[in-house]
């Protein structure tokens, strides 16, 4: 069904039908042309329709629970040279750290105390995080906490992924960053001939992982057509988790410098608004996916980005549990909020922010729903 028909039918259902997607037949998802039309849309009144549509589908398909994932940034060492990332190899001004297994275990216990169901172990591509070390860490966290474990450790080998899955890891995150192969190659030097990220994700799924991916919005050279293709790819991969955030120029990186010099807004326009559109369209394309309201979004709109993301398609938040002395060094992009805030203080504000938008925190591991 075409978007214009489905949308008209949905609007015609009136305020009652519009407010409750469980009761009203939910319109079919936008196809590529329809998604592209939304990406071009700038009329705030029409965009309200998109926000409502995404929020209705979110409520109907994944409910009002906001799942909390405790993020632990295990190491900021990285041997890659990604053009956008503040952890890229060769940035000399950055002090590098690697947490000990004991330090990670303390953070995982904190996640339990806070009532989170999942910890996310994230790091740069750090070869010193050996297969055995990570495997031991996963087993330890599983034994000591029973939490769901999500890994976000970059492009690792299939042998490593298999070993970590056997050790009990539940989910693997690897953003494709953009579905535009030429743009991807331009901003990710080296690793020629390596399997694509999409192939790695599919392999991880075969091993039994839930798989997550996502993109940055507003990369220099990225077009709205690219974003529409990203949405198509999310649906074709049937992703379990999808993270979308605005590109934030980091002045110590080549892409950051390029963007700061020639205005990053040249093709995509307002990156914050475009990120909300992508969140909403992602919810429509993948109604049952777990979709975080990302830290990058909360960085470019500190006051309301987190909440607006949750109201326009997202259902997950990833509070940062990394010890503050390391957190300040995990500067993928500048200006991350809460860099200096203790996890305790954050915890105090989380519930009120979630309840403030009429939602409630999730319980349990909060895995992918399938209806
Ligand atoms: N701006 C926004 N997001 C970024 N990431 C890396 N660098 C930047 C940046 N400059 C995102 C990438 C990566 C995730 C961990 O952080 O999408 O996958």
XYZ file of C-alpha atoms and ligand atoms in Angstrom:
389
model
C 0.000 0.000 0.000
C 1.205 3.471 -0.820
C 2.083 5.815 1.979
C -0.352 8.512 0.815
C -3.212 6.033 0.988
C -2.209 4.506 4.272
C -1.574 7.880 5.821
C -4.873 9.262 4.578
C -6.702 6.239 5.921
C -4.982 6.736 9.241
C -5.745 10.435 9.388
C -9.321 9.733 8.347
C -9.686 7.479 11.375
C -9.816 10.722 13.352
C -8.381 11.645 16.707
C -9.718 8.548 18.467
C -8.383 6.137 15.892
C -5.173 8.058 15.631
C -4.522 7.981 19.344
C -4.747 4.243 19.729
C -3.012 2.114 17.177
C -4.123 -1.025 19.030
C -7.759 -0.270 18.354
C -7.409 1.303 14.919
C -5.947 -0.814 12.158
C -2.343 0.264 12.005
C -1.334 1.653 8.613
C 1.227 -0.310 6.701
C 4.794 0.860 6.846
C 6.091 3.460 4.422
C 7.919 2.134 1.379
C 11.166 3.695 0.179
C 9.542 6.514 -1.805
C 7.237 7.351 1.065
C 10.098 7.345 3.547
C 12.034 9.651 1.245
C 9.069 12.014 1.102
C 9.063 12.145 4.901
C 12.797 12.826 4.945
C 12.136 15.826 2.690
C 9.179 17.031 4.773
C 9.722 20.289 6.641
C 6.190 21.341 7.630
C 6.013 21.019 11.441
C 2.288 20.202 11.355
C 2.831 17.308 8.960
C 5.826 16.121 10.937
C 3.558 15.976 14.009
C 1.662 13.305 12.083
C 4.854 11.308 11.637
C 5.766 11.629 15.328
C 2.271 10.463 16.369
C 2.350 7.591 13.927
C 5.730 6.356 15.197
C 4.702 6.803 18.826
C 1.475 4.861 18.252
C 3.334 2.002 16.593
C 5.925 2.043 19.383
C 3.201 1.795 22.039
C 1.298 -0.931 20.205
C 4.309 -3.094 19.360
C 6.830 -2.680 22.204
C 4.742 -0.974 24.890
C 5.416 1.827 27.340
C 8.435 0.248 29.004
C 11.757 2.009 28.577
C 14.516 -0.593 28.799
C 17.710 0.527 30.485
C 21.065 -0.851 29.384
C 24.091 -0.055 31.525
C 26.903 1.051 29.222
C 30.464 0.142 30.243
C 33.173 1.669 28.056
C 35.821 -0.965 28.649
C 38.712 0.455 26.600
C 39.340 3.545 24.493
C 42.234 1.949 22.632
C 41.611 1.459 18.929
C 43.774 0.395 16.021
C 41.341 1.724 13.387
C 41.455 5.111 11.695
C 37.759 5.879 11.188
C 37.602 9.445 9.935
C 34.852 10.592 12.306
C 35.780 8.994 15.603
C 37.558 10.693 18.492
C 39.124 7.378 19.580
C 40.827 6.743 16.216
C 44.414 5.523 16.337
C 46.953 8.307 16.120
C 45.196 10.927 18.238
C 48.153 11.570 20.523
C 46.442 14.051 22.836
C 44.088 11.341 24.094
C 45.218 9.287 27.116
C 44.313 5.681 26.577
C 42.881 3.359 29.225
C 41.756 -0.206 29.531
C 39.576 -1.269 32.461
C 40.493 -4.337 34.486
C 38.063 -7.233 34.710
C 37.530 -6.353 38.376
C 36.578 -2.790 37.467
C 34.103 -4.010 34.850
C 32.620 -6.459 37.360
C 32.030 -3.598 39.825
C 30.109 -1.679 37.122
C 28.058 -4.769 36.304
C 27.078 -5.146 39.956
C 26.087 -1.499 39.949
C 23.788 -2.257 36.992
C 22.081 -4.910 39.130
C 21.683 -2.480 42.034
C 20.062 0.041 39.717
C 17.686 -2.598 38.405
C 19.022 -2.623 34.837
C 18.536 -5.856 32.890
C 21.484 -5.572 30.534
C 25.083 -4.431 30.434
C 26.670 -3.300 27.190
C 30.425 -3.857 26.968
C 31.718 -1.336 24.460
C 35.273 -0.568 23.331
C 37.356 0.558 20.427
C 38.927 -2.186 18.323
C 41.506 -3.028 20.958
C 43.582 -6.107 20.177
C 44.606 -6.324 23.825
C 41.013 -7.268 24.593
C 41.843 -10.814 23.588
C 39.262 -13.472 22.829
C 40.132 -15.270 26.078
C 39.987 -12.146 28.220
C 36.579 -11.114 26.881
C 35.329 -14.681 27.208
C 36.382 -14.786 30.856
C 34.715 -11.446 31.470
C 31.426 -12.573 29.938
C 31.414 -15.764 32.035
C 32.157 -13.776 35.165
C 29.396 -11.221 34.566
C 26.937 -13.998 33.795
C 27.869 -15.915 36.960
C 27.937 -12.904 39.240
C 24.913 -11.007 37.922
C 22.873 -13.061 35.456
C 22.419 -9.904 33.379
C 21.957 -9.963 29.632
C 25.302 -9.113 28.011
C 25.534 -7.043 24.862
C 28.890 -6.717 23.118
C 29.954 -3.714 21.060
C 33.608 -4.413 20.352
C 33.904 -3.642 16.651
C 34.733 -5.911 13.724
C 35.945 -9.061 15.442
C 36.552 -12.481 13.889
C 33.890 -15.147 13.580
C 35.928 -17.393 15.912
C 35.821 -14.673 18.549
C 32.103 -14.083 18.087
C 31.458 -17.824 18.393
C 33.555 -18.146 21.567
C 31.824 -15.174 23.179
C 28.415 -16.530 22.281
C 29.324 -19.868 23.879
C 30.423 -17.961 26.974
C 26.904 -16.528 27.212
C 26.904 -13.188 25.366
C 23.376 -12.421 24.216
C 23.610 -9.568 21.717
C 26.094 -7.969 19.341
C 26.064 -4.339 18.211
C 27.909 -3.207 15.097
C 26.712 -0.097 13.339
C 26.924 -0.084 9.555
C 27.269 3.742 9.946
C 25.919 4.232 6.393
C 24.558 1.888 3.726
C 26.336 3.962 1.051
C 29.282 1.654 0.259
C 31.336 4.402 -1.347
C 30.859 6.746 1.615
C 31.558 3.883 4.035
C 34.842 3.100 2.262
C 35.838 6.759 2.282
C 35.487 7.140 6.045
C 36.799 3.698 7.059
C 40.328 3.238 5.743
C 42.039 -0.192 5.830
C 40.448 -3.612 6.178
C 40.075 -3.973 2.404
C 38.477 -7.291 1.539
C 37.121 -7.805 5.055
C 33.544 -9.106 5.310
C 30.953 -6.352 5.272
C 29.402 -5.342 8.552
C 26.029 -6.593 7.353
C 27.577 -10.017 6.659
C 29.150 -10.070 10.106
C 25.810 -9.234 11.675
C 24.053 -12.024 9.806
C 26.749 -14.427 10.917
C 26.280 -13.300 14.515
C 22.552 -13.908 14.194
C 23.190 -17.443 12.957
C 25.253 -18.007 16.074
C 22.224 -17.052 18.154
C 22.972 -13.440 18.975
C 20.363 -10.722 18.803
C 21.898 -8.270 16.371
C 21.990 -4.511 16.409
C 23.194 -1.919 13.983
C 22.547 1.676 13.023
C 23.831 4.762 11.305
C 24.985 8.315 11.845
C 22.820 11.072 10.411
C 24.455 14.050 8.734
C 27.801 12.627 7.643
C 29.448 14.931 5.113
C 28.505 13.616 1.689
C 25.482 11.650 2.951
C 22.216 12.234 1.086
C 18.562 11.717 1.946
C 18.546 8.848 -0.567
C 21.288 7.223 1.504
C 19.113 7.522 4.612
C 16.150 5.983 2.789
C 18.435 3.100 1.771
C 19.560 2.742 5.400
C 15.926 2.226 6.412
C 15.504 -0.425 3.727
C 18.567 -2.236 4.959
C 17.383 -2.166 8.592
C 14.170 -3.882 7.499
C 15.911 -6.393 5.233
C 18.297 -7.382 8.029
C 15.314 -7.565 10.398
C 17.506 -5.961 13.049
C 16.723 -6.575 16.706
C 18.303 -3.279 17.836
C 18.856 -0.073 15.892
C 20.881 2.896 17.138
C 20.675 6.186 15.282
C 22.424 9.393 16.227
C 23.483 12.642 14.613
C 27.050 12.928 13.367
C 28.857 15.301 15.725
C 32.064 16.765 14.268
C 35.123 16.035 16.403
C 37.796 18.641 15.708
C 40.649 16.120 16.147
C 39.349 13.974 13.251
C 39.547 14.480 9.462
C 35.788 14.295 8.934
C 35.153 16.545 11.909
C 37.510 19.182 10.549
C 35.960 18.911 7.092
C 32.471 19.305 8.510
C 33.406 22.224 10.729
C 35.004 24.018 7.802
C 32.262 23.676 5.246
C 29.140 23.499 7.403
C 27.880 20.010 8.005
C 24.335 21.091 7.297
C 24.868 21.321 3.557
C 22.923 18.273 2.402
C 20.935 16.904 5.299
C 19.858 20.207 6.836
C 19.031 20.163 10.521
C 20.746 17.038 11.879
C 18.638 16.917 15.026
C 15.368 17.056 13.127
C 16.627 14.532 10.580
C 17.605 12.172 13.406
C 14.033 12.278 14.779
C 12.695 11.547 11.306
C 15.031 8.576 11.016
C 14.017 7.322 14.476
C 10.335 7.582 13.618
C 10.731 5.940 10.214
C 12.878 3.196 11.751
C 10.091 2.424 14.223
C 7.675 2.143 11.279
C 10.096 0.017 9.230
C 11.027 -2.283 12.135
C 8.095 -2.080 14.570
C 9.440 -4.596 17.094
C 13.053 -3.485 17.237
C 14.626 -2.116 20.383
C 15.585 1.443 19.500
C 17.640 3.602 21.863
C 17.276 7.315 22.272
C 20.987 7.843 21.795
C 23.545 9.837 23.750
C 24.503 11.654 20.539
C 20.947 12.969 20.314
C 21.063 14.014 23.973
C 24.358 15.752 23.184
C 22.987 18.057 20.502
C 19.821 18.748 22.519
C 20.791 18.408 26.169
C 17.475 19.680 27.501
C 15.062 17.498 25.565
C 16.792 15.219 23.030
C 16.513 12.092 25.162
C 12.767 12.556 25.769
C 11.970 13.617 22.220
C 13.716 10.499 20.940
C 11.585 8.359 23.263
C 8.455 10.132 22.033
C 9.304 9.684 18.363
C 9.981 5.966 18.164
C 12.636 4.989 20.719
C 12.114 2.618 23.679
C 15.597 2.159 25.149
C 18.062 4.324 27.085
C 21.678 3.383 27.739
C 22.848 5.084 30.953
C 26.608 5.304 31.243
C 28.107 3.222 34.064
C 31.753 3.780 33.119
C 33.745 5.157 36.067
C 33.967 8.951 35.554
C 37.781 8.945 35.429
C 37.579 6.794 32.271
C 34.366 8.246 30.906
C 36.009 11.610 30.216
C 38.501 9.764 27.995
C 35.871 7.952 25.916
C 35.308 10.977 23.772
C 33.986 9.509 20.524
C 32.590 13.000 19.846
C 32.834 16.180 21.926
C 30.292 17.460 24.418
C 28.828 14.162 25.670
C 26.435 15.123 28.484
C 26.754 13.477 31.888
C 30.480 12.993 31.356
C 31.141 14.159 34.878
C 27.919 12.993 36.466
C 28.150 10.020 38.802
C 26.041 7.005 38.013
C 24.216 7.541 41.325
C 23.128 11.042 40.381
C 22.057 9.866 36.951
C 20.044 7.073 38.495
C 18.152 9.587 40.617
C 17.028 11.554 37.587
C 16.264 8.656 35.279
C 12.980 7.574 36.746
C 11.574 11.072 36.945
C 12.483 11.755 33.330
C 10.904 8.502 32.168
C 7.773 9.049 34.243
C 7.664 12.666 33.142
C 6.737 11.511 29.634
C 4.181 9.002 30.845
C 6.372 5.926 30.495
C 7.784 3.401 32.937
C 11.101 1.644 33.216
C 11.333 -1.847 31.813
C 12.106 -4.908 33.881
C 14.061 -8.009 32.938
C 16.467 -8.346 30.035
C 14.188 -6.548 27.565
C 15.060 -8.673 24.545
C 13.574 -8.367 21.081
C 9.857 -8.971 21.014
C 8.393 -11.112 18.266
C 4.675 -11.231 17.757
N 29.489 11.660 15.932
C 28.436 10.876 16.231
N 28.538 9.552 16.445
C 29.760 9.009 16.360
N 30.157 7.744 16.511
C 31.493 7.699 16.331
N 31.959 8.925 16.072
C 30.892 9.775 16.069
C 30.732 11.155 15.838
N 31.765 11.949 15.550
C 29.238 6.641 16.736
C 29.402 5.584 15.654
C 29.873 4.377 16.416
C 29.320 4.641 17.801
C 29.991 3.880 18.883
O 29.515 6.010 17.967
O 28.136 5.332 15.036
O 29.378 3.165 15.882
